[in-house]
Amino acid sequence: MDIREKLRILSAAAKYDVSCSSSGSNRCTPPGGLGDACSAGICHTWAADGRCVSLLKVLLSNACKYDCAYCANRRSNDIPRATFTPKELIDLTVEFYRRNYIEGLFLSSAVIKNPDYTMELLVKVAKELRTVHRFGGYIHLKAIPGASPRLLTEAGFYADRSSVNIEVPSDKSLQYLAPEKNFASIYAPMNFLAERKLEYGPTARLRGPSFLPAGQSTQMIVGASGESDYQILSLSSGFYNRQKLKRVYYSGYVPINADKRLPVLTTKPPLAREHRLYQADWLMRFYNFRYDEILDEAHPNLDLELDPKIGWALRHPEFFPVDIQHADYEAILRVPGIGVKSAQLIVSGRRFSKLRLEQLKKMGVVLKRAKYFIYHPDTPASLRRLYPEMVRPLLLPRSKSGQLDLFAGSPLALPA
Amino acid sequence: MSLSIQYDSSFEGFLSAVFEIYRQHLDVGEFRPDRGDGNLGDGTPGDIFMQPFRIETSEDAANRLHRAILNFASEEVYNLLHAALLSEEPGVEMKILAYLKKLFSGTDPNYGRNPASAEMLPLYKIAQSVRREAGGLLGLVRFAVGPDNVLYAEIEPRFNVLQLMETHFSKRFANEKWLIYDSRRDYGIYHDEFGVQVVNLPGYKSGSMDLKDAFTDLWKEFYDSIAIKERENPKLLRRCLPVRYWNHLPERSVRFAAT
Ligand code: SF4
C-alpha cells in the first residue's frame, strides 16, 4: 500500500478526535534543528466543517484488537486496515512542517497486538523526530491505556502534550460500550502522567528536558450514551482540578456503526449541544464559573437556545445590574456580552475617566446583550432591576421565531 | 496654508516627520506616504490648498521620538502605533499625530496609560485588526521547496504585515533559507545564515512561487480526508478562513489541482 493510501485511511480514522490544539508549549528551535512550538498555538487551515487544523493528525494504525461500539476502527468492522512505518510518519511530519502546513504531529493509534507494543511504536516516532531530526515542533502523543509506566514516562519527555480519551462520560456506559475498557484503566495513565509532570515540574526543568510542557487533554463523546450535561461538566471540572488537564474536548456523536447499544445511524450529530458544552467549559476555564453554578440538579442540561452565561445571569437576577464604573473585575466578567478582553479594558480604562456606552461598544462589549445587565447612571431607579421573564425573549436568536421579531426592535423600557 | 507632509511610508519615516513637525512648529493638513509605487498616499490627487512638504527619514530623529514615547507612555504604546501605521489606512497618520500631540502636551499625566481615551481607542482597534491579520497569516504562509532547497512563499495581505511576521519565521526556520514575498506591495523578506533582508523582485508575476511536489499532493489528500461530511459548514469555513487567502493555499486553491 502506498503512503498516499495510508494517509487517506489513517487521517480519516483520526478525524473524530477533535483535539487539535497546539498551544501551551514553549519550545525553542534546537541548535541546527527545525521548528519551535509557539505558546499561543496557530491554526494552519480550516477543514470543510470549520474546525481549525494545526497538526498532522493521524493514527499510526487502525488495526485494532479492541471492539468499542462507538469506534470505526473496532475489530468487528470490515474496513481497510493500514499501518504506517515510523519512517513514513517522520517524513510526513518533517516535510509538512517545512512547508508550514502544520505546527506538528498528533499521533494516536488503535491497539495493535497489545498496549505496550503500540506505545513503543508511538514513542519511537517521537524520539526519532526529536533526537535524529532535531525537530522542535509540537508533538501530541496519545497515551495508550495499559501501557507500561516506563513507556509513558519516555513519551512525556518527547511529547508536548499527551491525552487519554475517556470518550464515554460514565463508567457504566463505558464498560457497556467498550468491553475492554473502564474508568480505572483510563484514569490510571492520566494520573500517572499528572504525577510525573509534578515530579519533573518547573523546578526540575532546569536540570533536564521538560515533561509534557503542554500538559494533558481528554475527550468525551456527547450524545452516544444518556449522561446529562451536569454529569459531563462535573467530570470535566474534576479533570481540570484533580488531573490538572489543560483541555477537555467534547465531540458530538456522529453515528458510524449500526449497533443496538447506540443511537440509530440517521441521528444527526448534536452540534448545538456540543457548542453549548464548549461555552460552559470556557466559562469554567476563563470566567471562574464553577460547574455547579452553570448547572445543578434542578437544571441538569444546558439551554440550547441561550449561551450558558446568559442562562446563569437570568437565573440570578439579584446579581444584576452590575455597576461598570465600580464593580470588581470578577463581577464585570459575569455580564453577558462582556468578554475577558473588554472586562480588562473596562477595569483599566475606568480609572481615568467615566465610561460612556459608546466607549464600551468600542471596547468590544456587545451592548445588545450587556445592556440588560449593567447599571448606567441615566437609568431611572425604578428600572434598575432585572426581570428575567422580560429579558429572555429579547436575547433569543431572532430567526428561531418570527414572532419575537416584533419585540426585538421596540423601545422596551429596560436598563440600558 | 497647511502642509501636506510627504514621507517614505516607513514607521521611522513617520516618526522623523513628527519630530520635524515639532521642531519647526509645522501646521499639518495631511500625510502622503510615498510607497515607491509612483502614487503618494491613497492615490487621490493632492489637495490644492495644501503645500507639499517632504521630510526625509532620520534615524536620529526617529530614535529621539521613540524615547519620548517611552517617557510619556510605554513600549507597548510605541508598538501599537507602529501596528496602526502598518494598516496603511488613509488618514491614520493624522490620528496618530493627534494622539501624540495630546500625549506630549502633558496635561493629563495618566494619558499614556489610558487605553480608552478618545484618541487611543480607534488606534487600538486599527492595530488590533493589523495584528490579527499578521497573527492569522503565520499559519497561512505556504512554502514550496525550490530546486535550491530554498523555501518560497507568496502572500497578499490586506495590511502591510510582513515585518510583524519576521521574528516568528526567523526563529522557527532558523536553519533554513526562505523567502516570503508580499506580491501586493512588491517586496519580500529573505532569510539565510546571515540573517534577514528586504528584497524586491522587479517584474515578479503573482503565482510563480506556488510550486507543487509530492508532499503538496499528500497535504491535499490529508485535507480532503479529514472533512467530516455530516458536519460540513461552508459559512463557518469562510468566516474562519476568508476566501481572499485561498489563492495561495494548496488545499483550497484550484491552481494546485492535480494534473
Ligand atoms: S481501542 Fe480505540 S481504536 Fe480500538 S476500537 Fe476502541 S476506541 Fe477504537
XYZ file of C-alpha atoms and ligand atoms in Angstrom:
683
model
C 0.000 0.000 0.000
C 1.465 3.398 -0.904
C 1.840 6.224 1.536
C -0.974 8.200 -0.046
C -3.465 5.423 0.550
C -2.262 5.014 4.124
C -2.525 8.724 4.740
C -6.078 8.735 3.453
C -7.176 5.847 5.652
C -5.305 6.836 8.784
C -6.184 10.525 8.765
C -9.846 9.746 8.105
C -9.683 7.325 11.037
C -8.275 10.018 13.308
C -10.643 12.806 12.387
C -13.160 12.148 15.133
C -10.593 13.077 17.707
C -11.417 16.744 17.889
C -8.457 17.993 19.840
C -6.163 19.939 17.574
C -4.677 22.441 19.921
C -1.018 23.217 19.500
C -0.864 25.719 22.311
C 0.668 25.877 25.735
C 4.157 24.802 24.878
C 7.245 26.907 24.603
C 9.967 25.094 22.763
C 12.836 26.817 21.040
C 14.296 25.687 17.762
C 17.013 23.171 18.684
C 20.531 24.093 17.549
C 20.789 23.098 13.898
C 17.229 21.819 14.076
C 13.823 22.548 12.646
C 10.955 24.308 14.281
C 9.674 25.564 17.600
C 6.420 25.454 19.494
C 4.574 28.692 19.914
C 2.730 29.106 23.185
C -0.312 30.705 21.598
C -0.994 27.928 19.115
C -1.516 28.577 15.421
C -4.199 27.423 13.013
C -2.810 26.456 9.641
C -6.051 25.883 7.862
C -9.688 25.113 8.494
C -11.412 21.918 7.479
C -14.632 21.996 5.478
C -16.576 21.828 8.741
C -14.866 24.918 10.116
C -12.527 23.136 12.513
C -9.077 24.611 12.923
C -6.334 22.345 11.619
C -2.959 22.826 13.173
C -1.479 19.371 13.478
C -0.919 16.419 11.221
C -3.442 14.271 13.000
C -3.201 10.603 12.078
C -3.319 7.162 13.545
C -0.214 5.055 13.402
C -2.527 2.145 12.758
C -6.246 1.410 12.620
C -5.862 -2.343 13.013
C -7.447 -2.534 16.438
C -7.799 -5.612 18.541
C -10.452 -4.000 20.762
C -14.100 -3.608 19.967
C -15.523 -0.302 21.213
C -19.076 0.165 19.959
C -18.705 3.849 19.009
C -15.468 3.495 17.055
C -14.986 2.989 13.326
C -11.785 1.025 13.896
C -13.264 -1.656 16.127
C -12.201 -5.137 15.188
C -15.724 -6.261 14.234
C -15.909 -3.681 11.418
C -14.994 -4.762 7.910
C -12.849 -1.836 6.756
C -9.473 -1.404 5.032
C -6.667 -1.526 7.593
C -3.345 0.257 7.352
C -0.268 0.843 9.470
C 2.407 3.487 8.952
C 6.051 2.723 9.421
C 7.775 5.164 11.782
C 9.862 6.444 8.867
C 6.797 7.319 6.800
C 5.350 9.293 9.694
C 8.604 11.097 10.328
C 8.968 12.114 6.667
C 5.409 13.377 6.502
C 5.838 15.395 9.675
C 9.136 16.996 8.694
C 8.138 17.763 5.114
C 4.726 19.171 6.070
C 6.345 21.216 8.775
C 8.962 22.740 6.479
C 6.221 23.852 4.127
C 4.458 25.474 7.070
C 1.396 23.263 6.625
C 1.366 22.262 10.293
C 2.506 23.056 13.821
C 3.475 19.472 14.396
C 2.238 15.942 14.831
C -0.741 14.498 16.661
C -0.165 10.796 16.792
C -2.665 8.329 18.074
C -3.235 4.702 17.337
C -5.567 1.791 17.579
C -4.298 -1.005 19.807
C -2.123 -3.305 17.715
C -1.175 -6.581 19.415
C -1.050 -5.098 22.913
C -0.817 -1.679 24.588
C 2.955 -1.790 25.101
C 3.700 -2.802 21.531
C 1.614 0.125 20.307
C 3.027 2.635 22.758
C 6.548 1.570 21.886
C 5.941 2.500 18.234
C 4.429 5.852 19.131
C 7.379 6.677 21.342
C 9.813 5.621 18.641
C 8.370 8.151 16.191
C 8.569 10.977 18.716
C 12.025 10.003 19.857
C 13.484 9.930 16.345
C 11.856 13.208 15.443
C 13.413 14.856 18.470
C 16.813 13.227 18.505
C 17.691 12.339 14.904
C 15.874 15.175 13.133
C 16.171 17.753 15.913
C 12.535 18.511 15.422
C 11.351 21.344 17.687
C 7.711 21.462 16.543
C 4.732 20.350 18.534
C 4.122 16.684 19.300
C 0.954 15.310 20.823
C 1.132 11.617 21.683
C -1.783 9.505 22.705
C -1.182 7.511 25.872
C -2.491 4.012 25.328
C -4.331 2.739 28.418
C -2.464 -0.257 29.779
C 0.967 0.847 28.520
C 3.813 0.412 30.976
C 4.982 3.313 33.163
C 8.402 3.215 31.513
C 6.935 3.963 28.085
C 4.575 6.624 29.412
C 7.454 8.373 31.108
C 9.545 8.270 27.961
C 6.632 9.640 25.938
C 6.357 12.528 28.357
C 9.900 13.651 27.661
C 9.476 13.766 23.882
C 5.896 14.982 23.609
C 4.477 18.412 24.346
C 1.113 17.040 25.229
C -0.416 13.696 25.904
C -4.015 12.594 26.055
C -6.068 9.632 27.096
C -9.615 9.871 25.845
C -12.299 8.937 28.284
C -14.850 9.027 25.423
C -17.873 7.918 27.422
C -18.894 10.121 30.362
C -19.789 7.423 32.895
C -18.102 4.227 33.985
C -21.246 2.183 33.489
C -21.814 3.289 29.902
C -18.129 2.965 29.117
C -17.995 -0.666 30.173
C -21.233 -1.313 28.336
C -19.977 0.237 25.078
C -16.290 -0.662 25.328
C -15.981 -4.068 26.973
C -12.183 -3.886 27.166
C -12.203 -0.524 28.991
C -13.322 1.008 32.258
C -12.821 4.293 34.107
C -9.952 2.917 36.156
C -7.979 1.940 33.051
C -8.390 5.487 31.683
C -7.643 7.297 34.918
C -4.526 5.245 35.621
C -2.297 6.661 32.832
C -3.824 10.119 33.317
C -2.960 10.167 36.997
C 0.430 8.644 36.359
C 1.329 11.367 33.849
C -0.069 14.099 36.076
C 2.138 12.890 38.941
C 5.237 12.646 36.741
C 4.573 16.138 35.487
C 4.540 17.376 39.060
C 7.682 15.433 39.827
C 9.550 16.760 36.774
C 7.850 20.136 37.105
C 9.191 23.648 36.657
C 11.972 23.284 39.224
C 13.287 20.098 37.670
C 13.152 21.648 34.225
C 16.429 23.458 34.805
C 18.166 20.119 35.005
C 16.684 18.254 32.115
C 14.158 18.327 29.312
C 10.687 19.341 30.347
C 7.928 16.834 30.816
C 4.738 17.325 28.772
C 5.101 21.123 28.791
C 1.612 21.499 27.322
C 0.046 19.084 29.789
C -2.752 16.637 29.101
C -6.141 16.684 27.483
C -9.031 14.303 27.029
C -12.197 13.948 25.008
C -15.762 12.944 25.717
C -18.315 11.837 23.184
C -21.592 13.639 23.685
C -24.889 12.057 22.788
C -23.859 8.424 22.413
C -24.988 7.487 25.905
C -27.509 9.039 28.247
C -25.457 11.306 30.545
C -26.708 14.807 31.355
C -24.695 17.958 30.754
C -24.445 18.325 34.505
C -22.721 14.928 34.768
C -20.427 15.827 31.892
C -19.435 19.187 33.329
C -18.823 17.727 36.753
C -16.443 15.202 35.163
C -14.677 17.990 33.266
C -14.391 20.071 36.365
C -12.737 17.122 38.109
C -10.301 16.701 35.215
C -9.307 20.348 35.408
C -8.935 20.390 39.178
C -7.623 16.960 40.061
C -5.800 15.655 36.980
C -4.792 19.223 36.082
C -5.845 18.682 32.497
C -5.292 21.570 30.130
C -8.273 20.879 27.900
C -11.364 18.732 27.777
C -12.888 18.283 24.328
C -16.470 17.443 23.528
C -17.338 15.566 20.418
C -20.948 15.410 19.301
C -21.572 11.790 18.428
C -21.544 11.064 14.704
C -23.146 7.665 14.187
C -20.665 5.412 12.420
C -21.687 1.932 13.429
C -25.050 0.245 13.368
C -25.182 -1.055 16.919
C -28.212 -1.598 19.073
C -26.378 -0.057 22.043
C -26.095 3.279 20.208
C -28.388 5.909 18.648
C -29.599 4.909 15.189
C -27.495 5.731 12.149
C -29.765 8.512 10.979
C -29.212 10.522 14.168
C -27.834 13.977 13.486
C -24.751 14.904 15.499
C -25.874 17.109 18.421
C -23.915 20.135 17.270
C -25.874 22.725 19.237
C -25.377 20.796 22.456
C -21.690 20.353 21.761
C -21.374 24.089 21.163
C -23.095 24.921 24.449
C -20.807 22.495 26.301
C -17.773 24.261 24.889
C -19.199 27.570 26.036
C -19.782 26.162 29.506
C -16.268 24.743 29.551
C -14.952 28.152 28.525
C -16.796 29.708 31.445
C -15.097 27.290 33.838
C -11.653 27.921 32.432
C -11.640 31.656 31.853
C -14.567 33.161 33.718
C -14.192 31.451 37.098
C -17.552 29.732 36.940
C -17.924 26.523 38.911
C -19.647 23.653 37.131
C -22.370 23.616 39.760
C -23.072 27.281 39.115
C -23.595 26.662 35.421
C -25.934 23.733 36.049
C -27.438 21.980 39.054
C -29.652 19.028 39.857
C -32.734 21.090 39.036
C -31.291 22.263 35.698
C -29.244 19.254 34.543
C -28.982 20.268 30.893
C -27.785 23.375 29.103
C -30.327 25.597 27.416
C -29.789 25.043 23.701
C -31.230 28.420 22.784
C -29.129 30.636 25.011
C -25.500 30.584 25.923
C -24.795 29.346 29.454
C -23.541 32.721 30.605
C -26.891 34.319 29.833
C -28.527 31.273 31.357
C -26.734 31.858 34.631
C -27.465 35.579 34.545
C -31.186 35.014 34.063
C -31.273 32.630 36.999
C -29.518 35.203 39.149
C -31.385 38.500 38.736
C -30.212 39.527 42.215
C -26.650 39.791 40.894
C -27.565 42.471 38.370
C -27.310 45.195 37.249
C -23.552 45.381 37.575
C -22.082 48.821 38.007
C -19.437 49.115 35.294
C -17.764 52.055 36.950
C -17.210 50.427 40.342
C -17.851 46.676 40.372
C -14.805 44.462 40.604
C -13.364 42.588 37.680
C -14.947 39.275 38.639
C -18.419 40.778 38.627
C -17.908 42.562 35.322
C -16.775 39.293 33.811
C -20.146 37.796 34.667
C -22.056 40.248 32.498
C -23.293 38.640 29.270
C -21.775 40.414 26.302
C -18.562 41.291 28.137
C -15.538 39.131 27.410
C -12.182 38.828 29.144
C -10.529 41.414 26.878
C -13.227 44.034 27.274
C -13.504 43.404 31.019
C -9.796 44.135 31.344
C -10.136 47.254 29.203
C -13.022 48.440 31.344
C -11.120 47.984 34.576
C -8.006 49.748 33.340
C -9.858 52.421 31.358
C -12.337 53.483 34.052
C -9.578 54.654 36.366
C -9.020 57.586 34.079
C -12.468 58.606 33.017
C -16.131 57.808 33.295
C -17.007 55.218 30.684
C -19.723 56.063 28.216
C -21.823 53.482 26.427
C -20.201 54.495 23.180
C -16.783 53.672 24.633
C -17.942 50.308 25.893
C -19.005 49.469 22.393
C -15.600 50.375 21.044
C -14.002 48.171 23.672
C -15.802 45.224 22.162
C -18.716 44.981 24.575
C -21.802 43.544 22.884
C -24.287 46.112 24.134
C -27.189 44.301 22.560
C -26.739 41.722 25.300
C -24.905 43.603 28.010
C -27.367 46.469 28.226
C -29.857 44.423 30.216
C -27.307 43.604 32.849
C -25.310 46.722 33.527
C -26.009 49.762 35.580
C -25.936 53.049 33.773
C -26.240 56.377 35.606
C -29.084 57.539 33.369
C -31.353 54.630 34.248
C -34.342 55.625 36.378
C -34.233 53.974 39.779
C -37.488 52.117 39.158
C -35.951 50.223 36.251
C -32.794 49.174 37.980
C -33.930 45.628 38.315
C -33.585 42.653 36.070
C -36.752 40.851 35.013
C -35.626 37.536 33.517
C -39.048 36.779 32.004
C -38.882 40.008 30.016
C -35.258 39.804 29.030
C -35.117 36.203 27.937
C -37.208 36.586 24.757
C -35.135 39.596 23.776
C -31.946 37.593 23.916
C -33.150 34.638 21.901
C -31.711 34.385 18.418
C -34.190 36.107 16.137
C -34.553 33.501 13.449
C -35.918 30.986 15.954
C -39.329 32.549 15.991
C -40.761 35.180 13.700
C -42.960 36.424 16.469
C -40.050 37.650 18.529
C -39.012 39.996 15.775
C -41.915 42.201 16.726
C -40.414 42.826 20.112
C -36.802 42.987 19.202
C -36.851 46.498 17.792
C -39.325 48.084 20.143
C -38.116 50.534 22.761
C -38.884 48.457 25.806
C -38.062 50.444 28.878
C -35.259 48.453 30.375
C -31.962 49.416 31.923
C -29.665 50.234 29.037
C -1.530 77.352 4.441
C -1.224 73.912 5.993
C 1.216 71.347 4.746
C 0.877 68.022 3.025
C 3.688 66.013 4.600
C 5.438 63.505 2.380
C 7.487 60.750 3.950
C 8.832 57.393 2.879
C 5.924 55.393 4.395
C 8.086 53.628 6.999
C 7.480 53.960 10.720
C 10.899 55.604 11.152
C 9.932 57.977 8.357
C 6.728 58.831 10.119
C 8.478 59.381 13.454
C 11.067 61.582 11.729
C 8.213 63.602 10.262
C 6.600 64.044 13.659
C 9.953 65.106 15.059
C 10.295 67.807 12.398
C 6.706 68.887 12.870
C 7.525 69.607 16.498
C 10.899 71.155 15.831
C 9.667 73.530 13.143
C 6.148 74.038 14.504
C 4.641 72.899 11.221
C 0.947 73.215 10.519
C -0.008 69.802 9.137
C -3.063 69.225 6.953
C -2.370 65.663 5.841
C 0.261 62.979 5.326
C 1.181 61.467 2.000
C 3.214 58.304 2.380
C 5.471 57.563 -0.556
C 5.240 53.801 -1.053
C 7.545 53.810 -4.026
C 4.776 52.906 -6.448
C 4.555 56.334 -8.064
C 1.481 57.333 -6.075
C 1.540 59.395 -2.985
C -0.852 58.438 -0.264
C -4.003 56.707 -1.362
C -3.539 57.785 -4.967
C -6.111 60.595 -4.894
C -4.996 63.941 -6.313
C -3.409 66.192 -3.760
C -5.356 68.906 -2.027
C -4.525 72.083 -3.927
C -4.912 74.141 -0.807
C -2.049 72.313 0.824
C 1.578 72.793 0.135
C 3.661 69.641 -0.356
C 6.474 69.324 2.150
C 8.918 66.443 2.054
C 10.559 65.163 5.235
C 13.467 62.767 4.941
C 13.849 59.841 7.294
C 16.444 60.328 10.002
C 17.453 57.574 12.333
C 18.422 60.033 14.999
C 15.103 61.867 14.884
C 13.170 58.590 14.923
C 15.153 57.393 17.952
C 14.501 60.574 19.841
C 10.813 60.308 19.195
C 10.892 56.687 20.255
C 12.426 57.746 23.574
C 9.843 60.467 24.002
C 7.026 57.964 23.528
C 8.651 55.648 26.076
C 8.903 58.524 28.535
C 5.314 59.623 28.204
C 3.764 56.218 27.591
C 5.374 52.811 27.078
C 6.949 50.397 24.651
C 3.546 48.823 24.334
C 2.071 52.071 23.040
C 5.021 52.519 20.702
C 4.441 49.090 19.177
C 0.749 49.731 18.957
C 1.272 52.946 16.991
C 3.604 51.072 14.679
C 0.998 48.383 14.046
C -1.667 51.028 13.424
C 0.522 52.713 10.794
C 1.005 49.379 9.032
C -2.725 49.350 8.329
C -1.961 51.920 5.576
C -5.435 53.221 6.225
C -5.857 56.678 4.657
C -5.640 59.284 7.385
C -4.189 57.005 10.053
C -1.135 59.265 10.383
C -3.332 62.190 11.407
C -4.946 60.014 14.054
C -1.557 59.027 15.442
C -0.395 62.624 15.348
C -3.482 63.731 17.264
C -2.709 61.096 19.870
C 0.933 62.113 20.178
C 0.036 65.800 20.474
C -2.241 65.089 23.364
C 0.301 62.728 24.896
C 3.193 65.190 24.683
C 1.075 68.102 25.918
C 1.375 66.515 29.362
C -1.928 67.989 30.531
C -3.070 64.581 31.734
C -0.271 62.650 33.433
C -2.177 59.367 33.064
C -2.980 59.779 29.388
C -0.277 57.378 28.203
C -1.703 54.593 30.318
C -5.318 55.091 29.344
C -6.363 52.611 26.664
C -9.819 54.138 26.400
C -9.107 57.778 25.543
C -10.888 59.264 22.532
C -7.653 59.278 20.513
C -6.339 55.893 21.656
C -9.385 53.705 21.226
C -9.643 53.970 17.419
C -5.903 53.364 17.062
C -6.195 50.385 19.350
C -8.906 48.960 17.099
C -6.874 49.514 13.941
C -3.772 47.962 15.486
C -5.851 45.025 16.612
C -7.026 44.325 13.049
C -3.486 44.568 11.749
C -2.148 42.240 14.403
C -4.985 39.852 13.864
C -4.115 39.565 10.203
C -0.403 39.173 10.946
C -1.155 36.507 13.530
C -3.549 34.663 11.261
C -1.129 34.689 8.361
C 1.587 32.960 10.395
C -0.289 29.754 9.771
C -1.303 30.520 6.203
C 2.088 31.083 4.645
C 2.709 28.100 2.370
C 6.264 27.332 1.444
C 7.189 25.496 -1.698
C 10.578 23.835 -1.774
C 12.616 25.256 -4.638
C 15.289 23.374 -6.560
C 17.990 25.093 -4.479
C 16.271 23.878 -1.288
C 15.116 27.433 -0.618
C 11.574 27.734 0.752
C 9.396 30.130 -1.225
C 6.056 31.650 -0.276
C 3.860 34.382 -1.665
C 1.284 36.304 0.340
C -1.180 39.100 -0.461
C -2.176 40.548 2.896
C -4.682 43.347 3.285
C -2.346 45.205 5.648
C 1.401 45.629 5.440
C 2.139 42.912 7.965
C 5.269 41.214 6.672
C 7.569 42.910 9.193
C 5.340 41.778 12.048
C 5.777 38.183 10.890
C 9.549 38.241 10.559
C 10.549 37.195 14.071
C 8.261 34.201 14.111
C 9.702 32.732 10.927
C 13.288 33.637 11.768
C 13.000 31.655 14.965
C 11.062 28.725 13.627
C 13.037 28.270 10.423
C 16.320 29.495 11.856
C 18.396 26.996 9.899
C 16.623 27.234 6.546
C 16.786 29.615 3.676
C 13.407 31.107 2.941
C 11.694 33.934 1.154
C 8.253 35.332 1.886
C 7.050 37.724 -0.760
C 4.230 40.249 -0.491
C 3.188 40.488 -4.119
C 0.669 43.241 -3.442
C 3.366 45.559 -2.188
C 6.130 44.056 -4.225
C 8.658 43.338 -1.550
C 9.684 40.372 0.495
C 11.922 39.189 3.300
C 14.675 36.711 2.635
C 16.373 34.698 5.370
C 19.612 32.755 5.282
C 22.538 32.093 7.585
C 23.392 35.801 7.546
C 20.015 36.962 8.770
C 17.002 38.639 7.228
C 16.980 41.186 4.440
C 14.318 43.009 2.484
C 14.249 42.123 -1.200
C 12.489 43.344 -4.331
C 11.789 41.169 -7.321
C 11.018 43.616 -10.137
C 8.516 42.186 -12.617
C 7.517 39.370 -10.286
C 4.482 37.522 -11.584
C 1.986 36.510 -8.937
C 1.672 32.765 -8.525
C 5.135 31.863 -9.745
C 6.169 30.722 -6.279
C 3.303 28.300 -5.948
C 5.285 25.229 -6.933
C 3.979 21.816 -6.060
C 5.522 18.457 -5.361
C 4.599 15.053 -3.945
C 4.119 16.474 -0.455
C 1.750 19.154 -1.724
C -0.432 16.367 -3.070
C -0.167 14.430 0.174
C -1.200 17.529 2.045
C -4.286 17.913 -0.123
C -5.057 14.242 0.362
C -4.864 14.770 4.104
C -7.018 17.882 3.985
C -9.757 16.215 1.980
C -9.873 13.107 4.085
C -10.268 14.882 7.437
C -13.514 16.591 6.419
C -16.496 15.205 8.294
C -19.362 15.247 5.828
C -22.103 15.341 8.461
C -20.602 18.497 9.888
C -19.798 20.494 6.774
C -20.301 24.201 7.314
C -19.283 26.430 4.415
C -20.354 29.601 6.194
C -18.219 28.897 9.218
C -15.331 27.920 6.974
C -15.482 31.238 5.149
C -15.628 33.134 8.390
C -12.561 31.373 9.797
C -10.653 31.270 6.550
C -11.666 34.223 4.364
C -11.780 33.449 0.660
C -9.212 36.110 -0.144
C -6.491 33.905 1.335
C -7.398 30.782 -0.607
C -5.416 31.667 -3.682
C -2.109 30.606 -2.179
C -3.342 27.633 -0.179
C -2.823 24.329 -1.996
C -5.664 22.720 -0.057
C -8.233 25.311 -1.196
C -6.949 26.698 -4.468
C -7.840 25.343 -7.882
C -4.422 26.395 -9.101
C -2.923 23.430 -7.292
C -5.343 20.917 -8.761
C -3.866 17.561 -9.644
C -2.614 17.425 -13.199
S -9.410 0.927 21.410
Fe -9.514 2.866 20.373
S -9.226 2.371 18.203
Fe -9.672 0.453 19.251
S -11.870 0.206 18.992
Fe -11.567 1.218 20.970
S -11.682 3.431 20.504
Fe -11.415 2.310 18.569
